[in-house]
Tab-separated table of C-alpha atoms and ligand atoms in Angstrom:
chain	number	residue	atom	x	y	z
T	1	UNK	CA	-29.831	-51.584	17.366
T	2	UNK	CA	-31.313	-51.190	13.767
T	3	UNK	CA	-32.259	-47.356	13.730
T	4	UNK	CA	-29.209	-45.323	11.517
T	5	UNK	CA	-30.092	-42.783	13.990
T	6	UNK	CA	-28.771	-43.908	16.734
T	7	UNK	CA	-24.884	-43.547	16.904
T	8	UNK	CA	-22.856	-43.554	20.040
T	9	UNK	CA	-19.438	-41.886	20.419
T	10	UNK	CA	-17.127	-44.903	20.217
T	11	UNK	CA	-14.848	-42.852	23.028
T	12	UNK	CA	-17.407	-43.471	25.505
T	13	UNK	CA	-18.640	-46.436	27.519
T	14	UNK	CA	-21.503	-45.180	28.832
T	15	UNK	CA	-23.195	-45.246	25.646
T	16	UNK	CA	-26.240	-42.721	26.472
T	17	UNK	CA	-26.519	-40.584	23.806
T	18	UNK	CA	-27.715	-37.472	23.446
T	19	UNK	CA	-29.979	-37.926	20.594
T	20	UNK	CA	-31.923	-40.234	22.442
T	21	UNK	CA	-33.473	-37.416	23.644
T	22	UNK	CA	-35.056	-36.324	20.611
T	23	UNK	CA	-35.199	-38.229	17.868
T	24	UNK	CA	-38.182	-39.459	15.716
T	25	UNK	CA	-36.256	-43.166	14.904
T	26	UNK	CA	-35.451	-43.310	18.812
T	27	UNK	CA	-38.791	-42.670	19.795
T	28	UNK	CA	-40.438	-45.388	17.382
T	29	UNK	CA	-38.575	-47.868	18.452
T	30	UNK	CA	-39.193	-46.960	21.881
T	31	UNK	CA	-42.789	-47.534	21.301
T	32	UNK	CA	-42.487	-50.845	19.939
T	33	UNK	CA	-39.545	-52.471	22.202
T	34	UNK	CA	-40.709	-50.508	25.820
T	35	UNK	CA	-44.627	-49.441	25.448
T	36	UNK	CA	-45.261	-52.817	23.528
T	37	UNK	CA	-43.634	-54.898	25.847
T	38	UNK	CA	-44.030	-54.046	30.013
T	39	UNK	CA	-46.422	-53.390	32.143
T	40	UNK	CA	-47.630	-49.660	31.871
T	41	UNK	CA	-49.549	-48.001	34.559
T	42	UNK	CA	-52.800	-46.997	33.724
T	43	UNK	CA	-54.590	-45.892	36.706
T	44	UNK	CA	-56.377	-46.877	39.885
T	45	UNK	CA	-59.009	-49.211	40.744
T	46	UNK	CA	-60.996	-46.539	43.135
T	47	UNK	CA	-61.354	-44.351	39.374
T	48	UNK	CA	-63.546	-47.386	37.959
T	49	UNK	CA	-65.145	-48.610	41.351
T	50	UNK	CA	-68.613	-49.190	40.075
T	51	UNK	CA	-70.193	-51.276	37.155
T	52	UNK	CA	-69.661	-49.279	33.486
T	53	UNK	CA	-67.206	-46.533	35.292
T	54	UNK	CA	-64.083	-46.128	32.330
T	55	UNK	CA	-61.199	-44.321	31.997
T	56	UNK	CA	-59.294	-43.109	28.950
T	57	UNK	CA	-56.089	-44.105	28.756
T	58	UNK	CA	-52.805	-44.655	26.652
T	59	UNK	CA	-50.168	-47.062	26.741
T	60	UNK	CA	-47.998	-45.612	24.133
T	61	UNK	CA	-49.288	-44.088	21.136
T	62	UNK	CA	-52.523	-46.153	21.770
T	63	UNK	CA	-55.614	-45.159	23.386
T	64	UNK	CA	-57.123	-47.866	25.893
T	65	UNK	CA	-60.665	-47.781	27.667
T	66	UNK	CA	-60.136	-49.147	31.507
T	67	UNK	CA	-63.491	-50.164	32.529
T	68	UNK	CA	-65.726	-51.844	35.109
T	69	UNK	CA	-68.021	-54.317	33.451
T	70	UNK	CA	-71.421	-55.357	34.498
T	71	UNK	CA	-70.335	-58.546	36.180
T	72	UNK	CA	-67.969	-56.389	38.271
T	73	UNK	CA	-64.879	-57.213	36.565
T	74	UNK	CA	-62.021	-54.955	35.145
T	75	UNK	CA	-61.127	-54.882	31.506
T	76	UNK	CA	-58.901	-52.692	29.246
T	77	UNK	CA	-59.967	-52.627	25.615
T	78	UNK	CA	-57.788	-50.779	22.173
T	79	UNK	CA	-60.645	-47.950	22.402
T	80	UNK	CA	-61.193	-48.627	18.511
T	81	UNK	CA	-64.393	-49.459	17.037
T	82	UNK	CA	-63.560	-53.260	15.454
T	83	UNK	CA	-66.079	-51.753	12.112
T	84	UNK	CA	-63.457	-49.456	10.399
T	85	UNK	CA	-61.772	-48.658	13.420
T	86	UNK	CA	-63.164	-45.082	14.352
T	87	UNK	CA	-61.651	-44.041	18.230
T	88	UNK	CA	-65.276	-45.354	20.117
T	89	UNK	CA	-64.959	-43.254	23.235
T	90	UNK	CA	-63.804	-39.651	23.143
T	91	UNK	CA	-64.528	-38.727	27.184
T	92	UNK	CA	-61.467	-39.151	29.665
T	93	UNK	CA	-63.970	-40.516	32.117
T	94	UNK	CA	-67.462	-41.329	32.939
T	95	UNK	CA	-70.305	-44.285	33.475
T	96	UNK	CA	-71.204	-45.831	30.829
T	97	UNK	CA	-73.362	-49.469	30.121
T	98	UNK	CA	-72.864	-49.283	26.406
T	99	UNK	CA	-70.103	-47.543	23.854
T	100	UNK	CA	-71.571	-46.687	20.684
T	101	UNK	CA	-69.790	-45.850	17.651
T	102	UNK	CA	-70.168	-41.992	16.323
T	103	UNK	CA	-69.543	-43.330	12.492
T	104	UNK	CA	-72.178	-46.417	11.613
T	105	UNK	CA	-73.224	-46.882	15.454
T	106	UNK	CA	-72.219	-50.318	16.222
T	107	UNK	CA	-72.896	-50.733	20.029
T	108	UNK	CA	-70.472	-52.556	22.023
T	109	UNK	CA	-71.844	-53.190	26.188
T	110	UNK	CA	-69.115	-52.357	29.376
T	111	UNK	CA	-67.741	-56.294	28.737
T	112	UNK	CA	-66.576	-54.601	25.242
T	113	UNK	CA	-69.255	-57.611	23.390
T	114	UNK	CA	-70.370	-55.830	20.397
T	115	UNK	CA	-74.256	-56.097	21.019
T	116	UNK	CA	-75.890	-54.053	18.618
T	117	UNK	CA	-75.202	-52.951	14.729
T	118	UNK	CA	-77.967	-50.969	12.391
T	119	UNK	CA	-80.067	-52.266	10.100
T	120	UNK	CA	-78.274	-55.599	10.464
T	121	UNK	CA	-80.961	-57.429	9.223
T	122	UNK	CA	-80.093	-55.971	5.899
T	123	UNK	CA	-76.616	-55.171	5.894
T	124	UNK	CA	-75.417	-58.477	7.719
T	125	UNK	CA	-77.889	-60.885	7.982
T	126	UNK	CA	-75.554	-63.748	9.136
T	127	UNK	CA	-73.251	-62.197	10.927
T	128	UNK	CA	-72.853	-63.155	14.490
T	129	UNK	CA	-72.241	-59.990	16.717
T	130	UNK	CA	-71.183	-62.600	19.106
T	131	UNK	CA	-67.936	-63.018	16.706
T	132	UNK	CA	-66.608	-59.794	17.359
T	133	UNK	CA	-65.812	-57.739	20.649
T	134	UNK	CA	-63.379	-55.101	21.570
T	135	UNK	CA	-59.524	-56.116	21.272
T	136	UNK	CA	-58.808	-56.923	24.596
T	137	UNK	CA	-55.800	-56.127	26.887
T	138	UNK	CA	-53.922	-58.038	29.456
T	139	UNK	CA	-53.998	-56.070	33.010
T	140	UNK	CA	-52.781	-56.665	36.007
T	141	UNK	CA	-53.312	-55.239	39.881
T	142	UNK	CA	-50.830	-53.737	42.622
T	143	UNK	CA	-52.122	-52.949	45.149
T	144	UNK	CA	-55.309	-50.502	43.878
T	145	UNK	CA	-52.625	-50.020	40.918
T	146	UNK	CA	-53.700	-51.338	37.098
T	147	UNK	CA	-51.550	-51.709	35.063
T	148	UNK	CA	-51.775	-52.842	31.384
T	149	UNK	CA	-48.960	-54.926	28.709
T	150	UNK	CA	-49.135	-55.359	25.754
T	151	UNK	CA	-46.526	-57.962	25.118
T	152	UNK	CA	-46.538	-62.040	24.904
T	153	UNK	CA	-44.753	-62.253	28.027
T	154	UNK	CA	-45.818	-64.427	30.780
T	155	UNK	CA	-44.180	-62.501	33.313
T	156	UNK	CA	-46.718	-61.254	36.123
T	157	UNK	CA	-47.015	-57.850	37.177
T	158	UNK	CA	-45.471	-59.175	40.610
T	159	UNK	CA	-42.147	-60.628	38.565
T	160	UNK	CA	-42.368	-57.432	37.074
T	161	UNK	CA	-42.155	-54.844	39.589
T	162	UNK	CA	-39.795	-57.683	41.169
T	163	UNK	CA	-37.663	-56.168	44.223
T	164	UNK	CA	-39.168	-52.544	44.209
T	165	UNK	CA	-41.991	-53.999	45.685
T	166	UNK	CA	-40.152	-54.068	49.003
T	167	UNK	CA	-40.281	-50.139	48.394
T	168	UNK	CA	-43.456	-49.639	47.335
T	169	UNK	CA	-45.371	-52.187	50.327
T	170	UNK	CA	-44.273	-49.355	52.656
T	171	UNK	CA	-46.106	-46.673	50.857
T	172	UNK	CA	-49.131	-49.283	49.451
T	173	UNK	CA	-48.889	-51.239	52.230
T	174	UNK	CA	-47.793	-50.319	55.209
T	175	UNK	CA	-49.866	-47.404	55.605
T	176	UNK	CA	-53.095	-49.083	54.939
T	177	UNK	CA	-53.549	-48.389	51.617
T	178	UNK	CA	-53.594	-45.012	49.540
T	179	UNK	CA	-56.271	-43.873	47.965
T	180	UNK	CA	-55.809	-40.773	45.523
T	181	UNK	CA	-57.385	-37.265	46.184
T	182	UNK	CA	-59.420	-35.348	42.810
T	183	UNK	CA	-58.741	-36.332	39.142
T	184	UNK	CA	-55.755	-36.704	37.243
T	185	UNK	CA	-53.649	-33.083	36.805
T	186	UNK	CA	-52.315	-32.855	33.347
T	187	UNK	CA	-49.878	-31.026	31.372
T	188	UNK	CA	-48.131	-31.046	27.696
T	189	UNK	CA	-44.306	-29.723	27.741
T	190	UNK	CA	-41.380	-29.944	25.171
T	191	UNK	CA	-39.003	-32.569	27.023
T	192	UNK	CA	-38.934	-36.260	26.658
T	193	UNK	CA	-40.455	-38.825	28.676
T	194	UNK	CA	-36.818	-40.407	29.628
T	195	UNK	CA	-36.056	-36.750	30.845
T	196	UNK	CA	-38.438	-36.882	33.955
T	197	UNK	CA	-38.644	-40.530	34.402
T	198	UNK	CA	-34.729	-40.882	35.364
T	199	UNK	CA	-34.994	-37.448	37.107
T	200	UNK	CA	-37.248	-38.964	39.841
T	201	UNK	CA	-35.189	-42.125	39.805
T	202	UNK	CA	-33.716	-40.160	42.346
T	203	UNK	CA	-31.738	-37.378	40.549
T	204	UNK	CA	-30.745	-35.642	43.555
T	205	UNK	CA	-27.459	-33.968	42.194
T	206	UNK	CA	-30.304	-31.069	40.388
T	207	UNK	CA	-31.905	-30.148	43.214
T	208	UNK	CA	-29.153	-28.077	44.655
T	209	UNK	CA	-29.480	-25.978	40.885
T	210	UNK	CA	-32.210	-26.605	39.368
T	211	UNK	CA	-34.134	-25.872	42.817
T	212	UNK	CA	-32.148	-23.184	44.388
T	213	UNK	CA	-35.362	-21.054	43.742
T	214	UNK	CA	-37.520	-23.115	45.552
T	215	UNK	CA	-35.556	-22.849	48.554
T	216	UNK	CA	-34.821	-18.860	48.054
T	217	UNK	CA	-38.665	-18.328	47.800
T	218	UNK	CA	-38.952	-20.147	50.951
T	219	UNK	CA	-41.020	-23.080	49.275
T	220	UNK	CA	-39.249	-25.519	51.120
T	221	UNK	CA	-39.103	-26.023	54.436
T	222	UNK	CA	-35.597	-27.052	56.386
T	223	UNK	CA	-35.965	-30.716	55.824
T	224	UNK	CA	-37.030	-30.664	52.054
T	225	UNK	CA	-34.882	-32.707	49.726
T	226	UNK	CA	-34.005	-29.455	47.588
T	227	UNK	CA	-30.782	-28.506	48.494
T	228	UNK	CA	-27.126	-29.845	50.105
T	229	UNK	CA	-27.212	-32.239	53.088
T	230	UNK	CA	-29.401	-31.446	55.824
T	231	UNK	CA	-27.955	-31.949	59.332
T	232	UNK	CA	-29.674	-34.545	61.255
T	233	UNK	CA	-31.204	-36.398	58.027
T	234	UNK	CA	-30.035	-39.213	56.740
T	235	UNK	CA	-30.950	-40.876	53.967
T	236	UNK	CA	-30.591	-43.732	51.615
T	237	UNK	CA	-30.769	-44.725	47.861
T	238	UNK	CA	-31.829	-48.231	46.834
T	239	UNK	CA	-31.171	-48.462	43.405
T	240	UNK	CA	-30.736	-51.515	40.731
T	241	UNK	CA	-34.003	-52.903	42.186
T	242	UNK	CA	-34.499	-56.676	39.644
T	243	UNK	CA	-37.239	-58.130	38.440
T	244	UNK	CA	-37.665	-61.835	38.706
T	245	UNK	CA	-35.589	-62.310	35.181
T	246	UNK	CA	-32.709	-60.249	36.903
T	247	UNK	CA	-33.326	-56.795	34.676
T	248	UNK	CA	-33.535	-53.241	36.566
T	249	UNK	CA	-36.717	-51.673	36.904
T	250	UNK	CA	-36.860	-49.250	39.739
T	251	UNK	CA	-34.732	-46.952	41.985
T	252	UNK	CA	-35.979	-45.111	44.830
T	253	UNK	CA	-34.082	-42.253	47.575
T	254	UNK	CA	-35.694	-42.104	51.003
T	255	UNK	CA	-34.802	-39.641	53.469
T	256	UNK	CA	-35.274	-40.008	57.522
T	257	UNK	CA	-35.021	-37.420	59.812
T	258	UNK	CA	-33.920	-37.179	63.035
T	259	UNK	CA	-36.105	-39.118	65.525
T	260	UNK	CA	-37.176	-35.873	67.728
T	261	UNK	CA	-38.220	-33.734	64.761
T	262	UNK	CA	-40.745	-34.246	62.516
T	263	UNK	CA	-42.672	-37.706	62.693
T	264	UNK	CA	-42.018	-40.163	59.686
T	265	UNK	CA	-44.960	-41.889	58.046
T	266	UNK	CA	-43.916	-39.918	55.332
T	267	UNK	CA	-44.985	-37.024	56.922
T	268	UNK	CA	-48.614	-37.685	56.890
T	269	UNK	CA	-50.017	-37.022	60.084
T	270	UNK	CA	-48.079	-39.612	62.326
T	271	UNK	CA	-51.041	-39.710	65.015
T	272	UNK	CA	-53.686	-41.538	62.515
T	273	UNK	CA	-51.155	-44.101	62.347
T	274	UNK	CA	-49.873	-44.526	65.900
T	275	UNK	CA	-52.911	-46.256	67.178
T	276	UNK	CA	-52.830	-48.585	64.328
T	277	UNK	CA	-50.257	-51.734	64.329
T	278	UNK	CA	-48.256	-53.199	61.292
T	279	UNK	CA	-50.883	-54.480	58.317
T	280	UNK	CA	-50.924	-57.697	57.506
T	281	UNK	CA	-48.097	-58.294	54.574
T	282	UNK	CA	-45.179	-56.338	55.975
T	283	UNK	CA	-42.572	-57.038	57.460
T	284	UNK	CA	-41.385	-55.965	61.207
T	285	UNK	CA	-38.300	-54.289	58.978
T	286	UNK	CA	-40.462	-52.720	56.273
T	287	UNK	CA	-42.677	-50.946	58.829
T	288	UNK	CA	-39.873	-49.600	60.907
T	289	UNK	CA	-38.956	-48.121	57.703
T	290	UNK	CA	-42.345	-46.659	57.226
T	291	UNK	CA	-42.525	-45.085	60.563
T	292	UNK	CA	-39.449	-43.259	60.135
T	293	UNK	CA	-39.498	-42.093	56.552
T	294	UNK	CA	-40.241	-38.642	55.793
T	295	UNK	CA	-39.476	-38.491	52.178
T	296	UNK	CA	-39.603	-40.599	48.676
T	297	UNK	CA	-38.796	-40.229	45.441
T	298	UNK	CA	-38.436	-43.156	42.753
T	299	UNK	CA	-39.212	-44.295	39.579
T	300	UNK	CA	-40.857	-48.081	38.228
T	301	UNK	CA	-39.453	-48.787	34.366
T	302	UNK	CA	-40.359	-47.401	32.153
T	303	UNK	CA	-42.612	-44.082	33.003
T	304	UNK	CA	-44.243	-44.032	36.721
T	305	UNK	CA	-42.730	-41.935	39.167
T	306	UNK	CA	-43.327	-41.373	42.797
T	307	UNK	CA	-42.765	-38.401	45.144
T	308	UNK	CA	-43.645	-37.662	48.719
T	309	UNK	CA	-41.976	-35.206	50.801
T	310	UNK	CA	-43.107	-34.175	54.340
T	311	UNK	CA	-43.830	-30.905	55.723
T	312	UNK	CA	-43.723	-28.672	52.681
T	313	UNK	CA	-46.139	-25.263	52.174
T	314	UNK	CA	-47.829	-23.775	49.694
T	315	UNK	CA	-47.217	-20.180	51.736
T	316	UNK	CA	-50.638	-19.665	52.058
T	317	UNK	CA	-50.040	-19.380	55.955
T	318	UNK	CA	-51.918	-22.806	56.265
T	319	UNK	CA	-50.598	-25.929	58.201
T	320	UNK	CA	-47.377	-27.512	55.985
T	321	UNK	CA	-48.103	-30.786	54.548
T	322	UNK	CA	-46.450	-33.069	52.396
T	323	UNK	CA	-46.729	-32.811	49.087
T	324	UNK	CA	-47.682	-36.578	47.799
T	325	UNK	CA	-48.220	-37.668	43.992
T	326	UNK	CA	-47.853	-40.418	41.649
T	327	UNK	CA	-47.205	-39.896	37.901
T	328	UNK	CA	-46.714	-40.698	34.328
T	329	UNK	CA	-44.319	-39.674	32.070
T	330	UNK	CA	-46.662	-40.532	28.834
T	331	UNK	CA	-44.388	-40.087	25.673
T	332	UNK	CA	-46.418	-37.707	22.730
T	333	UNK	CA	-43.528	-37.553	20.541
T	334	UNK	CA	-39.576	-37.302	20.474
T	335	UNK	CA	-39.109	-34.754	22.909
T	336	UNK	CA	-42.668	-34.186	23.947
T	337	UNK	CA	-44.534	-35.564	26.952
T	338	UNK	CA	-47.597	-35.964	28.394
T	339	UNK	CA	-47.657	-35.817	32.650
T	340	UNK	CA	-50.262	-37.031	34.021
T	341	UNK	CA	-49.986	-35.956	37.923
T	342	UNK	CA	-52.274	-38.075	41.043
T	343	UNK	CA	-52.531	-36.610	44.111
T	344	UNK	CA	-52.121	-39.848	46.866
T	345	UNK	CA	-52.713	-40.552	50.477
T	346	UNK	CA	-53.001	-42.906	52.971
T	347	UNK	CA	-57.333	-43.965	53.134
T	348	UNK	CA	-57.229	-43.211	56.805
T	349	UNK	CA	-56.523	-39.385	56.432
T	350	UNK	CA	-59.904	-37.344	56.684
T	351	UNK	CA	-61.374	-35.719	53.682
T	352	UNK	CA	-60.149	-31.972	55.114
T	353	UNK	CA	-56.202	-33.047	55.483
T	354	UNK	CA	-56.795	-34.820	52.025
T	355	UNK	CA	-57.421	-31.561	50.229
T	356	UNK	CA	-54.737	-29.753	52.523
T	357	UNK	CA	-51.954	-32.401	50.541
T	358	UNK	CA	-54.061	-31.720	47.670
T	359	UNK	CA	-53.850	-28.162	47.850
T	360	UNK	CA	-49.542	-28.311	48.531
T	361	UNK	CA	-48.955	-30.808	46.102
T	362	UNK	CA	-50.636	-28.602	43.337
T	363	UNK	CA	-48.484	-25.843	44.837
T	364	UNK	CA	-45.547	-27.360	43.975
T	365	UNK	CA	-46.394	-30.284	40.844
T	366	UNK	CA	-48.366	-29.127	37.953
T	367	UNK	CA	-48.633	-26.855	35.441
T	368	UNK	CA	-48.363	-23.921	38.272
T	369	UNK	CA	-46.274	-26.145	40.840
T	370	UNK	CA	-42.805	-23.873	41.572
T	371	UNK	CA	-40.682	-27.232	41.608
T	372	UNK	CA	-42.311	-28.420	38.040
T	373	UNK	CA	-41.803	-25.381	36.417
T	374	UNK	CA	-37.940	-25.776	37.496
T	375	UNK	CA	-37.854	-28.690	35.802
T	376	UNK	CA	-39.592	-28.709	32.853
T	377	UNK	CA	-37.885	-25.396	31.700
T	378	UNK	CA	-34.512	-27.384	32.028
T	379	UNK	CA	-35.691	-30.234	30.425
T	380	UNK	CA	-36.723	-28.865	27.362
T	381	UNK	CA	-33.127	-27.521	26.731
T	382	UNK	CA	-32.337	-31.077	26.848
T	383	UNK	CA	-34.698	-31.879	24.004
T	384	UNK	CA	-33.738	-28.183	22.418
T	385	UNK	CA	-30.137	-29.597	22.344
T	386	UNK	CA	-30.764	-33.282	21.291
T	387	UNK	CA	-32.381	-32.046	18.210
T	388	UNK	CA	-29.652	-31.071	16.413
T	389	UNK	CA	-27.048	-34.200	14.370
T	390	UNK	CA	-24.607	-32.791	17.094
T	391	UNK	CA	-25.892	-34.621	19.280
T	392	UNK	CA	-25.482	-37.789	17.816
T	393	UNK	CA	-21.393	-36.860	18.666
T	394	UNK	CA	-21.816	-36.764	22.716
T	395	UNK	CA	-23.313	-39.558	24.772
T	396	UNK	CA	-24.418	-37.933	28.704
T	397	UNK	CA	-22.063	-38.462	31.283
T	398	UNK	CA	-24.462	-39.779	34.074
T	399	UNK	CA	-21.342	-40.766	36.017
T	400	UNK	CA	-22.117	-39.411	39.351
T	401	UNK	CA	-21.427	-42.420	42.172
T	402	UNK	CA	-19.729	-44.054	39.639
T	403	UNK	CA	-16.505	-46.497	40.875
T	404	UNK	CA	-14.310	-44.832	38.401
T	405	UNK	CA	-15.022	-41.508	39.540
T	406	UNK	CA	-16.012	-41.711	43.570
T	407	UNK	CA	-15.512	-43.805	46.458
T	408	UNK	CA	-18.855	-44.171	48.051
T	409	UNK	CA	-20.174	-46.650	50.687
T	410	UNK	CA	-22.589	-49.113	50.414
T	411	UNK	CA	-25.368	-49.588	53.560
T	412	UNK	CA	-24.315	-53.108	54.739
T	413	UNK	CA	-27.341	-53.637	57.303
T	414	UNK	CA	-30.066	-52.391	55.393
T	415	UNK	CA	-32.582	-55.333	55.182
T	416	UNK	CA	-34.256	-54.151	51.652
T	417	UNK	CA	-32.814	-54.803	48.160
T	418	UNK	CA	-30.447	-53.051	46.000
T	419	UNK	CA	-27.495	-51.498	45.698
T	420	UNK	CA	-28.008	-49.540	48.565
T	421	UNK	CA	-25.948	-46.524	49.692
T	422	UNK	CA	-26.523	-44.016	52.841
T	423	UNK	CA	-25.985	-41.188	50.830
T	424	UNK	CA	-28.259	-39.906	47.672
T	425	UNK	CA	-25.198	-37.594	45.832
T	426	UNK	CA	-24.491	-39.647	43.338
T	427	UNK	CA	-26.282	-40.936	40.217
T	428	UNK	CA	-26.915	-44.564	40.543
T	429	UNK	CA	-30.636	-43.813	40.233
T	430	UNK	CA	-30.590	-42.164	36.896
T	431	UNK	CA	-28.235	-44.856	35.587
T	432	UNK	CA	-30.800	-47.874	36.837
T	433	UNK	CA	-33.296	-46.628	34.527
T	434	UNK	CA	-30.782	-46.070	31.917
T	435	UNK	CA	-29.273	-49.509	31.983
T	436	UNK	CA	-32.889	-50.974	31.876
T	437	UNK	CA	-33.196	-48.560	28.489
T	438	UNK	CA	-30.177	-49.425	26.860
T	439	UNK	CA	-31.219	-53.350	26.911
T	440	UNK	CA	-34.537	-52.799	25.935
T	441	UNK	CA	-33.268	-50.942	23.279
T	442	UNK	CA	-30.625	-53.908	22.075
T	443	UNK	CA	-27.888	-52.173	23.648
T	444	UNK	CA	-24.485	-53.996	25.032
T	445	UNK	CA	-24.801	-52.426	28.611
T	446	UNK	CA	-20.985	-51.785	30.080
T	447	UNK	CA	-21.687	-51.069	33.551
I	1	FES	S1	-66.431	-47.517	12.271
I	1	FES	FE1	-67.549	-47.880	14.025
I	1	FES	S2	-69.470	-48.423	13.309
I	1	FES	FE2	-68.350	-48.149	11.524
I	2	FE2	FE1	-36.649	-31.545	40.092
């Protein structure tokens, strides 16, 4: 590792330093060895369904047009005009056949083929528009899931997301597909990205502090995750989850309650499923696990997160509901973030129910939700604390689970991969995306 800043304390092997979390030389290289080199979510296919539909997006520090061309296919362009470079398209979202530049109006069409410059007769009589287009970039599809790299690597988005797809074909699978409720929800805070993408790696040690509140308040119902052990749940953590060159890129904690309770299917509704029989593309064993599952929580190197949690209210006196999002952890700056928020469900759930998890999930996630606001106020005393030189003197002990420090067990006949335990107290989930970090970042991992 190059960057002066970064300086472990030699007494530690765990070499997760503090400073990481805020620190201008740490986040730069960040941007160029992480955002410049996986895959990076971007967004959904139903948010560009029809010819010239875009959204804005970043993948880093850059801004990226996703959008449906004329001949029906998806492309992701730098959204930078290829004349002096002016940012072409300022909306988040819209329809658009053309993009035309605010400064000397060149005109590129949805393809990104510039296809129209002023007074080019004059100006630049021989030049070929058909030279220049829009700098494309490489995306792939999960599922309705884009995602976009901006690396040399050949490695597919399936090698990529390697063994957590056995996790996420019971969510994006096995349900019949998800499709996601409004627009993006999304909020600037003071904490870095790292500090909510290894929370929902399956932090589950917080939740008995951090969300003590949300359980006084009576946010959360008997079964929610926030809290100690609930009797009659049990519950797993799959972490250490490989891609297909043997690096970590995802840990996930799913929780199943007891057969007579609640239904599983995540909690959504079990009778829209019951009639229905295993999709095509899971297995027997994967849809078991869907059927029983009431919560999830995980995380997919290096910033999307996933949460669904059954039977939660908004104490409106409605029905509960679960509360069900995907998100991004964009990175702003050392110590600032970007969180973009989706509200998902399964396509088969009716419009009215839709908004009801809609409705819950804002409750809770979001610049209002009671669980976020936990959170992010913690999070930024992380970043309040890393920005000091102290904190180039303490690494983080993330050494919950740990062999050195616990005895746990390992689940023997659980058919999924991963390291996978029957118990989430520990912090194997946190520590999956940290390993992945530390060798991105040229790090010697010791664990
Ligand atoms: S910078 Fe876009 S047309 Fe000149
Ligand atoms: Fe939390």
């Amino acid at each position: 590792m190059e960057s002066e800043n970064f300086m472990l304390n030699a007494d530690l092997d765990l070499g997760i330093p503090l400073k990481a979390m805020n620190d201008q030389g740490i986040f730069n290289e960040e941007i160029e060895r992480i955002f410049s080199n996986n895959w990076i979510f971007l967004g959904f296919v139903d948010e560009v369904l029809n010819p010239g539909d875009f959204v804005v997006r970043r993948i880093g520090l850059n801004s990226v047009i996703v959008v449906r061309g004329e001949d029906g296919r998806i492309r992701a362009f730098f959204n930078a005009c290829r004349h002096m470079g002016t940012e072409l398209c300022e909306a988040e979202y819209g329809r658009a056949s053309t993009f035309t530049c605010p400064y000397h109006g060149w005109t590129y069409n949805n393809m990104g083929r510039l296809v129209g410059v002023p007074v080019k007769d004059i100006a630049y009589k021989r030049f070929k528009l058909s030279d220049v287009s829009l700098y494309e970039i490489k995306i792939d599809t999960y599922e309705n899931l884009i995602f976009g790299n901006l690396g040399s690597s050949t490695q597919s988005l399936s090698d990529y997301l390697g063994e957590t797809k056995w996790y996420l074909d019971i969510f994006f699978k096995a349900s019949g597909g998800m499709k996601i409720v409004g627009k993006p929800i999304k909020f600037i805070a003071d904490f870095d990205w790292k500090s909510g993408a290894s929370n929902f790696a399956e932090d589950r040690l917080h939740t008995i502090t951090t969300h003590r509140s949300v359980v006084e308040l009576g946010y959360a119902s008997p079964i929610s995750r926030f809290g100690y052990v609930t009797p009659g749940l049990s519950e797993i953590t799959a972490c250490y989850l490989n891609d297909s060159l043997g690096r970590p890129v995802g840990a996930f904690g799913m929780r199943f309650p007891p057969e007579e309770s609640i239904p599983g299917f995540f909690g959504f509704y079990g009778d829209h499923f019951r009639e229905h029989s295993k999709p095509e593309g899971v297995s027997e064993e994967q849809y078991k696990v869907f059927q029983r599952v009431s919560h999830w929580v995980g995380t997919i190197f290096p910033n999307l997160s996933f949460f669904t949690a059954a039977d939660q209210t908004d104490k409106s006196g409605k029905p509960n509901s679960p509360v069900s999002l995907i998100r991004l952890w964009q990175p702003i700056g050392p110590g600032k973030t970007e969180v973009w928020t989706w509200v998902v469900v399964p396509r088969v759930l009716p419009d009215e129910i839709a908004k009801r998890v809609y409705e819950v999930t804002t409750s809770h996630f979001g610049p209002s939700g009671v669980a976020e606001m936990d959170d992010t106020a913690i999070w930024r005393r992380i970043s309040k604390s890393a920005s000091g030189n102290l904190a180039r003197r303490i690494s983080q002990l993330i050494i919950g689970g740990l062999d050195s420090v616990s005895d746990l067990p390992v689940l023997r006949d659980w058919r999924g991969p991963g390291l996978v335990r029957p118990t989430q107290f520990h912090e194997d989930g946190p520590r999956t995306f940290w390993k992945r970090w530390l060798m991105e970042m040229g790090y010697e991992v010791k664990w």
